[in-house]
XYZ file of C-alpha atoms in Angstrom:
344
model
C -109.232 30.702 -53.596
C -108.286 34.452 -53.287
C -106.237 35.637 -50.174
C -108.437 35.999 -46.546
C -107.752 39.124 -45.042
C -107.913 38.003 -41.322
C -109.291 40.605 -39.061
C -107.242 41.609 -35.812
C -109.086 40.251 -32.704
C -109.126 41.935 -29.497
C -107.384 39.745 -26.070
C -110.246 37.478 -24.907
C -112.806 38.830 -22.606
C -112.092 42.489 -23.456
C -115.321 42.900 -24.991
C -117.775 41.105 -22.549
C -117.991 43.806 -19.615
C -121.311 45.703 -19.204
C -119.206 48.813 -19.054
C -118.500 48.424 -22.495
C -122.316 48.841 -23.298
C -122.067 51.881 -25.915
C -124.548 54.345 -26.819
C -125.186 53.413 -30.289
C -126.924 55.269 -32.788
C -130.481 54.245 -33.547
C -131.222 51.169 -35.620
C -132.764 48.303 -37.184
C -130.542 45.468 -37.137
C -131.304 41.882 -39.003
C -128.964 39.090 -38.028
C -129.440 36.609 -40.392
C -127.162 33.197 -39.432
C -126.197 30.117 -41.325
C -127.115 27.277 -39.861
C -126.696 24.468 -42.833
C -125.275 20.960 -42.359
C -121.782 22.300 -42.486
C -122.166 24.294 -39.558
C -121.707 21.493 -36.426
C -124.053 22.196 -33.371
C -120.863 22.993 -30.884
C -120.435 25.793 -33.909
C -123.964 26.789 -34.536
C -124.188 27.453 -30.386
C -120.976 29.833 -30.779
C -123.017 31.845 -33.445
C -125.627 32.196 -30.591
C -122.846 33.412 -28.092
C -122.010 35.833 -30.615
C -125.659 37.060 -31.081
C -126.102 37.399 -27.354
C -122.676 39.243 -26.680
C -123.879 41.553 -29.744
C -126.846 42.412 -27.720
C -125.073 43.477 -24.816
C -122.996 45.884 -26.535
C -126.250 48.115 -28.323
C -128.424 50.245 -27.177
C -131.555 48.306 -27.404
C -135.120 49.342 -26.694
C -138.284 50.203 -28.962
C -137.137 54.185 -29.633
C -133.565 52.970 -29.713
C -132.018 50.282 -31.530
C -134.132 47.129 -32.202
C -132.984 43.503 -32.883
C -134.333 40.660 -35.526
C -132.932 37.282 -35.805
C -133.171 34.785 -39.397
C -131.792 31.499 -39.550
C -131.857 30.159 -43.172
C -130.030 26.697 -44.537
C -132.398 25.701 -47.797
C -135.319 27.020 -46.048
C -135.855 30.706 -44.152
C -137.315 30.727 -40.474
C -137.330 34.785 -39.100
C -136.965 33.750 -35.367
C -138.444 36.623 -33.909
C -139.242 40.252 -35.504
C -138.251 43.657 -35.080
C -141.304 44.146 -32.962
C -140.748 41.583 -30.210
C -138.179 42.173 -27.904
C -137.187 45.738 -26.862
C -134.834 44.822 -23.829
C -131.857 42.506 -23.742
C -132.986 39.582 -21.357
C -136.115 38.691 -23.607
C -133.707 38.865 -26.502
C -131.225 36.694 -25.462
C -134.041 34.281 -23.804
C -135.224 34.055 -27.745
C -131.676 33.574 -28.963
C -131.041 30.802 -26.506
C -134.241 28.744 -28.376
C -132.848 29.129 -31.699
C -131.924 25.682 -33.270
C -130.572 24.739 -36.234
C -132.453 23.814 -39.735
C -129.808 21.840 -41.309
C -129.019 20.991 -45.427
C -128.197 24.296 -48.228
C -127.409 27.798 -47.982
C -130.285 30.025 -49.350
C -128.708 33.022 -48.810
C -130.445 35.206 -51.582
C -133.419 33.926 -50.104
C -132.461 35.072 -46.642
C -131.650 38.327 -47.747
C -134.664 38.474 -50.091
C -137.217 37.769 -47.197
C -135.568 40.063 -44.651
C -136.425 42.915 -47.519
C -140.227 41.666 -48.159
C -140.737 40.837 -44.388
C -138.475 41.662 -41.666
C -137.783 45.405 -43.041
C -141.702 45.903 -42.836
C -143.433 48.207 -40.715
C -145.959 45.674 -40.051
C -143.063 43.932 -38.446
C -141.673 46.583 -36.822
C -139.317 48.145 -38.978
C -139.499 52.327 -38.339
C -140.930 54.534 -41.164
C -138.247 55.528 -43.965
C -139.228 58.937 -43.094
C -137.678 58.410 -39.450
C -133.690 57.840 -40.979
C -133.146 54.877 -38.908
C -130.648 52.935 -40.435
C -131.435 49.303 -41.480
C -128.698 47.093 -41.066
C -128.424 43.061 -41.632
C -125.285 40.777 -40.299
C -125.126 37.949 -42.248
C -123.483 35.268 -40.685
C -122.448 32.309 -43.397
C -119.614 29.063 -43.491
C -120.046 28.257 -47.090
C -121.131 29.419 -50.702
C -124.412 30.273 -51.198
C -126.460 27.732 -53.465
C -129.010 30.443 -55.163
C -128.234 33.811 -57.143
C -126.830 36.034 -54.354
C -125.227 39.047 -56.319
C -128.930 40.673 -57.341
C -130.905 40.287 -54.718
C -127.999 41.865 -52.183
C -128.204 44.942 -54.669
C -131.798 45.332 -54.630
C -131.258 45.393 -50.617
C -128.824 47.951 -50.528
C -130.603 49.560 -53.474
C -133.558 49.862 -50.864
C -131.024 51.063 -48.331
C -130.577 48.014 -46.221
C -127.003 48.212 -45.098
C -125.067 44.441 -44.967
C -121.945 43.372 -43.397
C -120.637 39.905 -44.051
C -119.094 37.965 -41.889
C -117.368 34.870 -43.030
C -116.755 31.779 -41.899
C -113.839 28.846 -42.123
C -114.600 28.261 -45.993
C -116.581 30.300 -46.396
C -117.098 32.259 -50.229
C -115.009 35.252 -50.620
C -116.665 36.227 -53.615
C -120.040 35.850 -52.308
C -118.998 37.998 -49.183
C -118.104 40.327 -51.695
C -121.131 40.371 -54.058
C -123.778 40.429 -50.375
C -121.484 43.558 -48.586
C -122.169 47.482 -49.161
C -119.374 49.265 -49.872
C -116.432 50.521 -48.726
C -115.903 46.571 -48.283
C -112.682 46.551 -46.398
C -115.249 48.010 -43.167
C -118.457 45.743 -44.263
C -116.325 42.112 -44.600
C -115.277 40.041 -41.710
C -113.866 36.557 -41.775
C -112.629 34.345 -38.884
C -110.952 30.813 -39.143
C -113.490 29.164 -36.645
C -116.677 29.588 -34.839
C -114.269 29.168 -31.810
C -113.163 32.879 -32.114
C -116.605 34.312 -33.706
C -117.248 36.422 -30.924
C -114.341 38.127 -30.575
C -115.755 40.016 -33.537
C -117.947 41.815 -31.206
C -115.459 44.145 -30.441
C -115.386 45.189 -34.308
C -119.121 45.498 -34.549
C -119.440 47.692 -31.149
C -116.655 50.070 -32.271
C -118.865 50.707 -35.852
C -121.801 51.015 -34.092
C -121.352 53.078 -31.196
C -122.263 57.110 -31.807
C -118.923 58.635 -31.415
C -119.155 62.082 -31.145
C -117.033 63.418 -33.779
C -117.593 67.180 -32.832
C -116.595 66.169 -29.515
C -112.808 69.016 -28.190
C -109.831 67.714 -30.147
C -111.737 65.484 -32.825
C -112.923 67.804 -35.103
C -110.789 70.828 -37.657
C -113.544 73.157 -37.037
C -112.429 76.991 -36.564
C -115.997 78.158 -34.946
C -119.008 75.642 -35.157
C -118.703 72.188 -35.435
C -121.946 69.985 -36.749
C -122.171 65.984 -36.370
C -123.648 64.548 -39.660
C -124.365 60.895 -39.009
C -120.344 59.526 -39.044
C -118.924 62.718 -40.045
C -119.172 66.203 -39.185
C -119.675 69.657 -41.346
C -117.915 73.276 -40.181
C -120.445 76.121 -39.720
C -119.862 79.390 -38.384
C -121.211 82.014 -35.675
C -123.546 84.653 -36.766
C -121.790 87.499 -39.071
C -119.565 85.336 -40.208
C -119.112 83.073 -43.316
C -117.100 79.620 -44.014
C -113.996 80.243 -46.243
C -113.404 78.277 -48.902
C -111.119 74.942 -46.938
C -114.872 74.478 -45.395
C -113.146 74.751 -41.436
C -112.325 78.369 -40.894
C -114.536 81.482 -40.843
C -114.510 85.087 -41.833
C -115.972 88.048 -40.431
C -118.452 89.532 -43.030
C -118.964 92.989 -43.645
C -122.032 93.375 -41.403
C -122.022 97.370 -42.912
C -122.952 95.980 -46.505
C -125.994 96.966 -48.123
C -128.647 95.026 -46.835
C -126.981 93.474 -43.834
C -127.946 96.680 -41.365
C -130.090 98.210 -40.112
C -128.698 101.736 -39.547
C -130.269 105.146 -40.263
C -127.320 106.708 -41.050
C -123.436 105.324 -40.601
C -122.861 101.989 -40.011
C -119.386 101.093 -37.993
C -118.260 97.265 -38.721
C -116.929 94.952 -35.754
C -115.514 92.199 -36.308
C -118.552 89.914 -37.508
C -120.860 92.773 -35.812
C -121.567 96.170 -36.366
C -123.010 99.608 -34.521
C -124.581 102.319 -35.703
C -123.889 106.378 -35.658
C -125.063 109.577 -37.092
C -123.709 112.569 -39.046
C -122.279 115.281 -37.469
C -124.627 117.362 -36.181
C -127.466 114.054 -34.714
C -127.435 112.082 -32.083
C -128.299 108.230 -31.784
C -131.411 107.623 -30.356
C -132.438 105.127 -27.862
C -133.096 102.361 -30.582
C -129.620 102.882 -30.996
C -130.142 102.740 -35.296
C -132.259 106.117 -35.879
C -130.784 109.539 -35.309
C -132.390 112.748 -34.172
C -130.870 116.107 -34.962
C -129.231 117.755 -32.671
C -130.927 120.629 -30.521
C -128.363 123.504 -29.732
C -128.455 125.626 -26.995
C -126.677 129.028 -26.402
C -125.068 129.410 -22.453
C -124.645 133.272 -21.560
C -121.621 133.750 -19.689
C -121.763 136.393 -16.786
C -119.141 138.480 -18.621
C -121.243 138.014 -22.018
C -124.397 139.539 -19.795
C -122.602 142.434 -18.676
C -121.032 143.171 -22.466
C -125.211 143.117 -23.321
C -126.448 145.427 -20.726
C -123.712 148.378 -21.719
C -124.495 147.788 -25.311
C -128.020 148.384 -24.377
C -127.342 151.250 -22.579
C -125.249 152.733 -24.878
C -128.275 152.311 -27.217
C -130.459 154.504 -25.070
C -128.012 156.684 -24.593
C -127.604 157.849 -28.193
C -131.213 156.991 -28.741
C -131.748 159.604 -26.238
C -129.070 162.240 -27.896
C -130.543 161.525 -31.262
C -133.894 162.453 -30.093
C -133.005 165.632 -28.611
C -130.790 166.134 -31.712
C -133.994 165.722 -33.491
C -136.216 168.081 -31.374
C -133.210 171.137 -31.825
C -133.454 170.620 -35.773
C -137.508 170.899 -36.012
C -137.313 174.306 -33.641
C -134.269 175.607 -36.063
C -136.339 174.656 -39.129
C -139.383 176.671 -37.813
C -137.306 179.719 -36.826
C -136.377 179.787 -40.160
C -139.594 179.451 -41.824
C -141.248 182.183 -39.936
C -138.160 184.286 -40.843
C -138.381 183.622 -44.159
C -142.127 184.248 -43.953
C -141.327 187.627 -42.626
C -139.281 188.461 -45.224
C -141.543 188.393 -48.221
C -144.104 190.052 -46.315
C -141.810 193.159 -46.414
């Protein structure tokens, strides 16, 4: 039989407070549980102690996370639907009832009626289109006597997530074939039904919504996004992601296309501002310019410099008009003496 890996449990009673009660992320969870002749009543009520401490670790409710239970030995009975039970009391009332079938271990058929009628909407599984995770714990203490390897693909094929948890002798190989991958965080094994529940620890820590973008958990230089159990980098406006996908860099906001300014535009880190040529000023919109409307100030000193030149204007205006008036009289003195003079 190939090596168990044994996984480490938590001190006793570490995992049963209602503090612990995490805020899971959305889903809809299938427990499907082995109870076939090998699995002794005292056992098959520690399974049901692990099913009810389960509960008390989600986040259960109709818009949250709802709960199914499947017991299966050579026959499948779904114990209650997805659509049942959307608070914990009324679900671990039902899991209380639950009694064993006894004789085999159908486990493709378990897994191949939770896809055709547990992961149903009719039966209360959300809409693909919603993204709630659908997720089946399969509970088992021996090797499966039908064709498990197939089936489990088809189910994770139709994006049913499965974690197997073995038990005592349970097939290591068959845990292997049922559980999605990476499957060193979908398999589980425990010596005994005795310590069963201490897996609940395990299962509360991979379902609860940690907040990965949360200070100090994240490499993010500017934005950081949550993306179901990881996280992306994004940046502020005006800037762009470099190339490690965690730090940004201002763009140049003054780039063809990027602005909206009239005339200059003045870059700023990851920003930008506008201006105008020499000459306009910025209007109010503070993009378009306006040119510039000059205005001449007339000192007192340049106002008495104009009122001399003006005088000395009329001044020689004046001069130049006598000047004027001597030359006509001159010119008609001398016409009438030459007039005179030919007469003679």
């Amino acid at each position: 039989m190939p090596p168990r890996c044994l996984v480490p449990l938590p001190a006793p009673g570490s995992f049963k407070s209602a503090d612990t009660a995490c805020k899971n992320r959305p889903l809809d969870l299938l427990f499907i549980v082995d109870s076939s002749r090998s699995v002794r009543p005292e056992e098959f009520e520690k399974v049901k102690l692990f099913l009810s401490e389960m509960i008390d670790t989600l986040d259960v409710g109709e818009k949250t996370t709802r709960v199914a239970v499947m017991n299966y030995a050579s026959t499948v009975k779904v114990e209650f639907p997805l659509r049942t039970h959307f608070d914990k009391a009324s679900l671990k009332e039902a899991v209380s009832r639950i009694e064993p079938l006894s004789a085999g271990t159908m486990t493709g058929l378990a897994i191949q009626t939770a896809m055709e009628e547990v992961f149903t909407e009719e039966m209360g599984a959300r809409p693909a289109t919603f993204n709630i995770p659908r997720v089946v714990i399969v509970v088992t203490d021996g090797r499966p006597q039908d064709q498990v390897q197939g089936v489990a693909a088809s189910a994770r094929m139709a994006g049913i997530e499965i974690y197997a948890v073995g038990v005592g002798q349970a097939d290591v190989q068959s845990l292997r074939m049922m559980a999605s991958e990476p499957l060193d965080e979908h398999i589980f094994y425990v010596e005994t039904y005795g310590v069963i529940e201490k897996l609940t620890s395990r299962f509360r820590e991979t379902f609860c919504a940690v907040d990965l973008c949360a200070p100090g958990r994240h490499e993010c230089g500017q934005i950081c996004v949550s993306n179901n159990r990881s996280y992306v980098c994004d940046c502020y406006e005006g800037y762009t992601l470099n190339p490690d996908k965690k730090t940004c860099s201002a763009m140049d906001m003054c780039a063809p296309g990027r602005h909206d300014c009239a005339q200059v535009c003045l870059s700023n880190d990851g920003s930008y501002s506008c201006g105008c040529y020499e000459g306009y000023t910025l209007n109010p919109d503070k993009k378009t310019c306006s040119g510039a409307i000059t205005s001449s100030l007339v000192t007192a000193e340049e106002s008495c410099k104009c009122e001399a030149i003006a005088a000395l204007q009329d001044s020689v205006t004046s001069h130049l008009e006598a000047l004027s008036t001597k030359l006509e009289e001159v010119s008609e003195k001398l016409q009438a003496y030459q007039d005179r003079q030919q007469i003679v």
